[in-house]
Amino acid sequence: MSDEHSETLTHILQTVEQICAGFPGEYWRAKDSDRAYPTEFVQALSDAGLLACLIPQEYGGSGLCLSDASAILTAIHENGCNAAACHAQMYTMGTLLRHGSEAQKTRYLPAIASGELRLQAFAVTEPTAGTDTSRITTSAVRDGDNYILNGQKVWISRAQHSDLMILLARTTPRDQVSKRTDGLSVFIVDMQRAQQQGMTVKPIATMINHATTEIFFDDVPVPAENLIGEEGNGFKYILSGMNAERILIASECIGDARWFIKTASDYANDRQVFGRPIGQNQGIQFPIARAFAQTEAAELMVQKAARLYDAGAACGAEANMAKMLASEASWAAGEACMQTHGGFGLAQEYDVERKWRETRLYQIAPISTNLILAYLGQHVLGMPRSY
Ligand SMILES: Cc1cc2nc3c(=O)[nH]c(=O)nc-3n(C[C@H](O)[C@H](O)[C@H](O)COP(=O)(O)OP(=O)(O)OC[C@H]3O[C@@H](n4cnc5c(N)ncnc54)[C@H](O)[C@@H]3O)c2cc1C
């Protein structure tokens, strides 16, 4: 990293810290209990240009690299905030950037960079397909100048807070393609227009405040010009964005882990029981120290994966390992923090129980730990496919 780049990043991280200071625990607690979207926080990040950090300068963004975006998300979480409400805006546009036409890029990217258009929603998962994306059945059938969408998506986060959505749908039925991942295509969906033409968005009540939804398509027309890249190649386009997603989510986990470790250590020093700080007991001190070691090690893998990604090198194994190790480190830190706080860990005013619930998600989404292990076993270690 050049001196100039490192200075810019330091300045950006100071901005992140200042923004986060304006959104303390009370803010997140209130949003959590009302299950409300943190609009003000997202707006502050957007106003500071942070959500456009990966958009190239020629399209109005700041053209930073993934390692920088990773540092930004870590800092947001380390400072007690939560970027889940908007992190997709950072990486979802990558599908458009890498595979969209010049016309699509000039139409959408500058508006996304300026905050005029929000691209927060990314729709892949379906209730009957689960992790097996090749089995999605939401169909897009060409009809003149449109494709007509029918089907259902589940767990589509931020759909109610987004102007655009990147959607994966089947354009050729599974039994008519030679490879099961062929015949899938990616579209840009205009959320407002689609909702006036047969698309329904229903919130899902969840254990965390994540603004996630189910989406139903009933003969929804999407202009053919909104197809990204070539029809039938969508799975490859989506896959190419997933490494970035995994590295960035892993970065958030590192931030969460650091928040838990600091909160736990502070409490362990302050809280006196049996006439001494509880941190004097190895049973309290060691799990925090262990989580610290796990976090530092996981962060090295996150940095390695981000560096490889930025260099344009293959990073599937590293991105997956980063996401798995970081989500396990943040969970270990969350558990240590919860246990250190005793009964107060369960009191909402300490923020521990909320962060503990929030960080648990990342062993499940965007990809579950078992599927990462299956990837490593098969593709890295050369063992038989387990599913
Ligand atoms: C809060 C939240 C937000 C989300 N946001 C989005 C979003 O914005 N967009 C989107 O498209 N999706 C989103 N998702 C979906 C998420 O990516 C999936 O939940 C995740 O990929 C797991 O899929 P599943 O829930 O269908 O689990 P399933 O595929 O049903 O798997 C259930 C369990 O079985 C295990 N399993 C399945 N197959 C195997 C196997 N072969 N070997 C070993 N174990 C296996 C899995 O590891 C998992 O533990 C979100 C999910 C949540 C909970």
XYZ file of N, CA and C in Angstrom, residues 35 77 82-88 91 125 131 154-158 204-213 245-246 248-250 252-253 256 260 323-324 326-332 334 352-370 372:
198
model
N -37.986 -3.264 15.520
C -37.709 -3.939 14.237
C -37.763 -2.918 13.088
N -18.321 -2.410 12.660
C -18.747 -3.396 13.663
C -17.949 -3.277 14.961
N -23.851 -1.756 13.039
C -24.115 -2.954 12.246
C -24.349 -2.570 10.785
N -23.476 -3.068 9.918
C -23.551 -2.700 8.498
C -24.475 -3.621 7.698
N -25.112 -4.583 8.392
C -25.953 -5.529 7.646
C -27.081 -4.829 6.902
N -27.469 -3.666 7.402
C -28.567 -2.930 6.769
C -28.179 -2.402 5.394
N -26.894 -2.415 5.080
C -26.483 -1.778 3.823
C -25.256 -2.401 3.177
N -24.669 -3.456 3.784
C -23.401 -3.963 3.209
C -23.544 -4.432 1.758
N -24.753 -4.922 1.411
C -24.925 -5.440 0.043
C -24.730 -4.353 -1.002
N -21.208 -4.601 -2.421
C -20.722 -5.641 -3.331
C -21.707 -6.095 -4.388
N -31.939 -16.943 -2.929
C -32.495 -18.071 -2.169
C -33.996 -18.270 -2.421
N -29.821 -24.256 -0.154
C -28.467 -23.982 -0.607
C -28.219 -24.464 -2.042
N -37.040 -16.259 -0.940
C -37.161 -16.132 0.521
C -35.849 -15.595 1.093
N -35.956 -14.943 2.230
C -34.794 -14.364 2.913
C -34.147 -13.259 2.083
N -34.948 -12.476 1.400
C -34.357 -11.408 0.604
C -34.321 -10.145 1.468
N -33.121 -9.822 1.896
C -32.951 -8.747 2.872
C -32.994 -7.381 2.199
N -33.465 -6.413 2.937
C -33.499 -4.988 2.551
C -34.370 -4.691 1.332
N -40.360 -10.964 6.952
C -40.298 -12.186 7.773
C -39.862 -11.758 9.177
N -40.616 -12.192 10.185
C -40.223 -11.886 11.573
C -39.041 -12.778 11.938
N -37.936 -12.184 12.395
C -36.737 -12.970 12.701
C -36.171 -12.607 14.080
N -35.212 -13.386 14.555
C -34.659 -13.136 15.897
C -33.722 -11.927 15.905
N -33.377 -11.429 14.731
C -32.569 -10.215 14.659
C -33.283 -9.205 13.771
N -32.866 -7.944 13.915
C -33.475 -6.878 13.121
C -32.742 -6.805 11.783
N -33.242 -7.535 10.772
C -32.456 -7.676 9.542
C -33.230 -7.271 8.289
N -34.444 -6.765 8.460
C -35.248 -6.293 7.314
C -35.275 -7.316 6.191
N -35.578 -8.566 6.543
C -35.552 -9.590 5.514
C -36.979 -9.968 5.105
N -37.143 -10.471 3.884
C -38.498 -10.626 3.329
C -38.649 -11.872 2.462
N -18.499 -11.037 -1.318
C -19.494 -11.037 -0.241
C -18.947 -11.754 0.993
N -18.338 -12.908 0.773
C -17.834 -13.699 1.921
C -16.719 -12.955 2.658
N -16.268 -9.733 2.793
C -16.797 -8.552 3.501
C -17.594 -8.953 4.743
N -18.355 -10.035 4.620
C -19.094 -10.504 5.813
C -18.088 -10.956 6.881
N -17.029 -11.632 6.451
C -15.989 -12.058 7.399
C -15.397 -10.833 8.107
N -16.928 -8.074 8.821
C -17.879 -7.644 9.848
C -17.746 -8.525 11.094
N -17.546 -9.825 10.858
C -17.382 -10.742 12.001
C -16.150 -10.364 12.824
N -17.158 -7.476 14.919
C -18.014 -7.931 16.038
C -17.149 -8.568 17.127
N -16.855 -7.570 21.068
C -17.134 -8.493 22.177
C -15.924 -8.603 23.098
N -14.464 -16.519 5.825
C -15.840 -16.390 6.327
C -16.090 -17.398 7.453
N -15.620 -18.642 7.275
C -15.853 -19.648 8.314
C -15.086 -19.304 9.599
N -13.785 -16.443 10.606
C -14.183 -15.175 11.245
C -15.532 -15.319 11.932
N -16.455 -16.077 11.305
C -17.776 -16.225 11.951
C -17.637 -17.081 13.212
N -16.708 -18.025 13.209
C -16.498 -18.837 14.418
C -15.792 -18.012 15.502
N -14.870 -17.152 15.077
C -14.183 -16.301 16.067
C -15.178 -15.329 16.700
N -16.066 -14.743 15.894
C -17.009 -13.767 16.466
C -17.995 -14.484 17.389
N -18.347 -15.726 17.049
C -19.254 -16.464 17.928
C -18.544 -16.822 19.242
N -17.284 -17.244 19.152
C -16.525 -17.566 20.371
C -16.403 -16.314 21.248
N -18.431 -13.754 21.204
C -19.778 -13.435 21.693
C -20.134 -14.296 22.891
N -25.064 -6.699 24.728
C -24.368 -7.975 24.473
C -25.323 -8.983 23.825
N -26.534 -9.091 24.401
C -27.465 -10.106 23.864
C -27.856 -9.782 22.427
N -27.974 -8.499 22.103
C -28.339 -8.120 20.726
C -27.213 -8.473 19.749
N -25.984 -8.080 20.114
C -24.848 -8.381 19.221
C -24.642 -9.903 19.101
N -24.891 -10.595 20.212
C -24.736 -12.061 20.243
C -25.727 -12.698 19.267
N -26.982 -12.206 19.289
C -27.968 -12.723 18.330
C -27.523 -12.385 16.903
N -27.077 -11.146 16.721
C -26.737 -10.688 15.366
C -25.584 -11.472 14.754
N -24.568 -11.736 15.550
C -23.365 -12.366 14.967
C -23.578 -13.858 14.696
N -24.599 -14.439 15.323
C -24.882 -15.871 15.087
C -25.268 -16.155 13.635
N -25.892 -15.164 13.012
C -26.347 -15.326 11.626
C -25.240 -15.816 10.703
N -24.018 -15.341 10.943
C -22.981 -15.527 9.928
C -22.386 -16.928 9.858
N -22.870 -17.838 10.723
C -22.508 -19.232 10.481
C -23.530 -19.898 9.559
N -24.602 -19.152 9.271
C -25.661 -19.699 8.408
C -25.683 -18.995 7.048
N -25.618 -17.694 7.061
C -25.702 -16.905 5.824
C -24.422 -16.079 5.686
N -24.042 -15.723 4.488
C -24.660 -16.048 3.206
C -24.403 -17.489 2.750
N -23.569 -18.209 3.468
C -23.362 -19.636 3.156
C -23.071 -20.310 4.486
N -23.634 -21.502 4.679
C -23.471 -22.134 5.990
C -22.103 -22.842 6.081
N -21.673 -23.038 7.331
C -20.359 -23.631 7.593
C -20.198 -24.998 6.920
N -21.248 -25.825 6.975
C -21.127 -27.157 6.349
C -20.796 -27.061 4.868
N -19.185 -24.725 3.387
C -17.784 -24.296 3.234
C -16.871 -25.511 3.425
